[in-house]
PDB file of C-alpha atoms in Angstrom:
ATOM      1  CA  MET A 496      15.380 -21.058 -24.388  1.00  0.00           C
ATOM      2  CA  PHE A 497      11.929 -22.527 -25.016  1.00  0.00           C
ATOM      3  CA  GLU A 498      10.506 -19.279 -26.412  1.00  0.00           C
ATOM      4  CA  GLU A 499      13.263 -19.193 -29.056  1.00  0.00           C
ATOM      5  CA  SER A 500      12.312 -22.673 -30.176  1.00  0.00           C
ATOM      6  CA  ILE A 501       8.670 -21.599 -30.551  1.00  0.00           C
ATOM      7  CA  ALA A 502       9.751 -18.485 -32.496  1.00  0.00           C
ATOM      8  CA  ARG A 503      11.868 -20.612 -34.864  1.00  0.00           C
ATOM      9  CA  ASN A 504       8.948 -22.955 -35.403  1.00  0.00           C
ATOM     10  CA  LEU A 505       6.577 -20.066 -36.148  1.00  0.00           C
ATOM     11  CA  SER A 506       9.079 -18.508 -38.561  1.00  0.00           C
ATOM     12  CA  LYS A 507       9.679 -21.840 -40.290  1.00  0.00           C
ATOM     13  CA  ARG A 508       5.911 -22.155 -40.763  1.00  0.00           C
ATOM     14  CA  LYS A 509       5.763 -18.517 -42.031  1.00  0.00           C
ATOM     15  CA  VAL A 510       3.389 -17.460 -39.240  1.00  0.00           C
ATOM     16  CA  SER A 511       3.296 -13.734 -38.536  1.00  0.00           C
ATOM     17  CA  TYR A 512       3.673 -12.821 -34.851  1.00  0.00           C
ATOM     18  CA  ASP A 513       4.946 -10.210 -32.420  1.00  0.00           C
ATOM     19  CA  TYR A 514       7.175 -11.308 -29.564  1.00  0.00           C
ATOM     20  CA  GLU A 515       6.555  -9.560 -26.243  1.00  0.00           C
ATOM     21  CA  PRO A 516       5.256  -6.426 -27.996  1.00  0.00           C
ATOM     22  CA  HIS A 517       3.884  -4.650 -24.897  1.00  0.00           C
ATOM     23  CA  ASP A 518       3.046  -4.932 -21.226  1.00  0.00           C
ATOM     24  CA  ILE A 519      -0.417  -5.779 -19.953  1.00  0.00           C
ATOM     25  CA  SER A 520      -1.383  -4.346 -16.582  1.00  0.00           C
ATOM     26  CA  TYR A 521      -3.236  -6.444 -14.052  1.00  0.00           C
ATOM     27  CA  VAL A 522      -4.409  -6.040 -10.490  1.00  0.00           C
ATOM     28  CA  THR A 523      -4.281  -8.680  -7.803  1.00  0.00           C
ATOM     29  CA  LEU A 524      -7.141  -8.532  -5.332  1.00  0.00           C
ATOM     30  CA  ARG A 525      -5.855  -8.689  -1.770  1.00  0.00           C
ATOM     31  CA  GLN A 526      -7.256  -7.764   1.623  1.00  0.00           C
ATOM     32  CA  TYR A 527      -5.745  -5.247   4.018  1.00  0.00           C
ATOM     33  CA  ARG A 528      -6.340  -5.327   7.770  1.00  0.00           C
ATOM     34  CA  PRO A 529      -5.282  -2.062   9.456  1.00  0.00           C
ATOM     35  CA  ASP A 530      -3.506  -2.279  12.800  1.00  0.00           C
ATOM     36  CA  PHE A 531      -5.605   0.473  14.413  1.00  0.00           C
ATOM     37  CA  ILE A 532      -8.456   2.735  13.329  1.00  0.00           C
ATOM     38  CA  LEU A 533      -8.958   5.747  15.566  1.00  0.00           C
ATOM     39  CA  SER A 534     -12.490   6.942  16.308  1.00  0.00           C
ATOM     40  CA  ASN A 535     -11.911   9.842  13.876  1.00  0.00           C
ATOM     41  CA  GLY A 536     -11.259   7.356  11.030  1.00  0.00           C
ATOM     42  CA  ILE A 537      -7.467   7.753  10.893  1.00  0.00           C
ATOM     43  CA  ILE A 538      -5.774   4.426  10.149  1.00  0.00           C
ATOM     44  CA  ILE A 539      -2.580   3.702  12.067  1.00  0.00           C
ATOM     45  CA  GLU A 540       0.038   1.206  10.915  1.00  0.00           C
ATOM     46  CA  ALA A 541       2.612   0.260  13.550  1.00  0.00           C
ATOM     47  CA  LYS A 542       5.946  -0.795  12.033  1.00  0.00           C
ATOM     48  CA  GLY A 543       9.005  -2.143  13.745  1.00  0.00           C
ATOM     49  CA  TYR A 544      10.564  -3.106  10.412  1.00  0.00           C
ATOM     50  CA  PHE A 545       9.217  -1.801   7.098  1.00  0.00           C
ATOM     51  CA  ARG A 546       9.396  -4.668   4.598  1.00  0.00           C
ATOM     52  CA  SER A 547       9.377  -4.231   0.814  1.00  0.00           C
ATOM     53  CA  ALA A 548       6.047  -6.047   0.489  1.00  0.00           C
ATOM     54  CA  ASP A 549       4.443  -3.644   2.988  1.00  0.00           C
ATOM     55  CA  GLN A 550       5.861  -0.657   1.119  1.00  0.00           C
ATOM     56  CA  ARG A 551       4.346  -1.882  -2.164  1.00  0.00           C
ATOM     57  CA  LYS A 552       1.046  -2.679  -0.442  1.00  0.00           C
ATOM     58  CA  HIS A 553       0.689   0.788   1.071  1.00  0.00           C
ATOM     59  CA  LYS A 554       1.576   2.579  -2.166  1.00  0.00           C
ATOM     60  CA  LEU A 555      -1.130   0.541  -3.953  1.00  0.00           C
ATOM     61  CA  ILE A 556      -3.701   1.129  -1.205  1.00  0.00           C
ATOM     62  CA  LYS A 557      -3.023   4.879  -1.336  1.00  0.00           C
ATOM     63  CA  GLU A 558      -3.388   4.839  -5.126  1.00  0.00           C
ATOM     64  CA  GLN A 559      -6.578   2.758  -5.115  1.00  0.00           C
ATOM     65  CA  HIS A 560      -8.159   4.304  -1.975  1.00  0.00           C
ATOM     66  CA  PRO A 561      -7.070   7.959  -1.814  1.00  0.00           C
ATOM     67  CA  GLU A 562      -9.931   8.660   0.609  1.00  0.00           C
ATOM     68  CA  LEU A 563      -8.208   6.645   3.364  1.00  0.00           C
ATOM     69  CA  ASP A 564      -6.006   8.497   5.833  1.00  0.00           C
ATOM     70  CA  ILE A 565      -3.255   5.979   6.605  1.00  0.00           C
ATOM     71  CA  ARG A 566      -0.444   7.037   8.927  1.00  0.00           C
ATOM     72  CA  PHE A 567       2.579   5.208  10.267  1.00  0.00           C
ATOM     73  CA  VAL A 568       4.052   4.898  13.723  1.00  0.00           C
ATOM     74  CA  PHE A 569       7.579   3.535  13.491  1.00  0.00           C
ATOM     75  CA  MET A 570       9.655   2.026  16.241  1.00  0.00           C
ATOM     76  CA  LYS A 571      12.578   3.916  14.644  1.00  0.00           C
ATOM     77  CA  ALA A 572      11.674   6.494  11.994  1.00  0.00           C
ATOM     78  CA  ASN A 573      15.346   6.779  11.009  1.00  0.00           C
ATOM     79  CA  GLY A 574      15.653   3.025  10.474  1.00  0.00           C
ATOM     80  CA  LYS A 575      16.159   1.902   6.877  1.00  0.00           C
ATOM     81  CA  VAL A 576      13.281   0.435   4.910  1.00  0.00           C
ATOM     82  CA  GLN A 577      13.951  -2.943   3.325  1.00  0.00           C
ATOM     83  CA  GLY A 578      15.416  -2.839  -0.178  1.00  0.00           C
ATOM     84  CA  SER A 579      16.220   0.875  -0.248  1.00  0.00           C
ATOM     85  CA  GLY A 580      18.636   3.442   1.082  1.00  0.00           C
ATOM     86  CA  LEU A 581      15.679   5.427   2.409  1.00  0.00           C
ATOM     87  CA  THR A 582      14.792   5.690   6.054  1.00  0.00           C
ATOM     88  CA  CYS A 583      11.193   5.100   7.108  1.00  0.00           C
ATOM     89  CA  ALA A 584      10.769   8.868   7.517  1.00  0.00           C
ATOM     90  CA  GLN A 585      12.180   9.562   4.031  1.00  0.00           C
ATOM     91  CA  TRP A 586       9.928   6.890   2.508  1.00  0.00           C
ATOM     92  CA  CYS A 587       6.856   8.505   4.109  1.00  0.00           C
ATOM     93  CA  ASP A 588       7.913  11.953   2.899  1.00  0.00           C
ATOM     94  CA  LYS A 589       8.498  10.626  -0.613  1.00  0.00           C
ATOM     95  CA  TYR A 590       5.087   8.916  -0.815  1.00  0.00           C
ATOM     96  CA  ASN A 591       3.150  11.543   1.152  1.00  0.00           C
ATOM     97  CA  PHE A 592       2.288   9.595   4.317  1.00  0.00           C
ATOM     98  CA  LEU A 593       2.243  11.155   7.771  1.00  0.00           C
ATOM     99  CA  TYR A 594       4.358   9.367  10.362  1.00  0.00           C
ATOM    100  CA  SER A 595       5.458   9.449  13.956  1.00  0.00           C
ATOM    101  CA  GLU A 596       7.981   7.602  16.060  1.00  0.00           C
ATOM    102  CA  THR A 597       7.170   5.395  19.040  1.00  0.00           C
ATOM    103  CA  TYR A 598       3.638   6.643  19.793  1.00  0.00           C
ATOM    104  CA  ILE A 599       0.499   8.133  18.222  1.00  0.00           C
ATOM    105  CA  PRO A 600       0.610  11.929  18.618  1.00  0.00           C
ATOM    106  CA  LYS A 601      -2.226  13.523  20.611  1.00  0.00           C
ATOM    107  CA  GLN A 602      -2.853  15.821  17.631  1.00  0.00           C
ATOM    108  CA  TRP A 603      -3.809  12.783  15.520  1.00  0.00           C
ATOM    109  CA  ILE A 604      -6.168  11.517  18.217  1.00  0.00           C
ATOM    110  CA  ASP A 605      -7.845  14.924  18.596  1.00  0.00           C
ATOM    111  CA  GLU A 606      -8.031  15.596  14.866  1.00  0.00           C
ATOM    112  CA  THR A 607     -11.359  15.579  13.059  1.00  0.00           C
ATOM    113  CA  ASN A 608     -11.354  13.783   9.747  1.00  0.00           C
ATOM    114  CA  PRO A 609     -13.844  14.993   7.112  1.00  0.00           C
ATOM    115  CA  ASN A 610     -13.314  11.782   5.105  1.00  0.00           C
ATOM    116  CA  LYS A 611     -14.255   9.506   8.012  1.00  0.00           C
ATOM    117  CA  LYS A 612     -16.674   6.800   7.041  1.00  0.00           C
ATOM    118  CA  GLU A 613     -19.349   5.927   9.565  1.00  0.00           C
ATOM    119  CA  SER A 614     -18.388   2.770  11.429  1.00  0.00           C
ATOM    120  CA  GLN A 615     -20.780  -0.027  12.341  1.00  0.00           C
ATOM    121  CA  HIS A 616     -20.533   1.125  15.966  1.00  0.00           C
ATOM    122  CA  ASP A 617     -21.487   4.693  14.984  1.00  0.00           C
ATOM    123  CA  ARG A 618     -24.460   3.407  12.971  1.00  0.00           C
ATOM    124  CA  LYS A 619     -25.673   1.259  15.891  1.00  0.00           C
ATOM    125  CA  VAL A 620     -25.441   4.201  18.298  1.00  0.00           C
ATOM    126  CA  SER A 621     -27.269   6.580  15.929  1.00  0.00           C
ATOM    127  CA  LEU A 622     -29.979   4.020  15.134  1.00  0.00           C
ATOM    128  CA  SER A 623     -30.699   3.324  18.797  1.00  0.00           C
ATOM    129  CA  ALA A 624     -30.730   6.998  19.803  1.00  0.00           C
TER     130      ALA A 624
END
């Protein structure tokens, strides 16, 4: 292994060092485009198959943007998520996401969301009124 050769060389030269002493956290900047945003600000993600990368993405978004209300509509809520024994429904329960199967519930559409951010459309309407 190349790292071993470097370590031997450092030791031979009597250089003090630590090898992999700790982890360093880093964040990768990515963009997220929601599938649907209801007029009340609720974000809807439609999933036929819930891939590992999407699971990681949504956990990070929830952690970094707790003000967003992201909910899932699954083709099959009892279908397994990729890379886990969990179903889509169990994954949502575990990570505190609301979910539905097949369609967006009327309750979600009628719900008022106190965390809703004013959209560009809302600003245009209020400015012209």
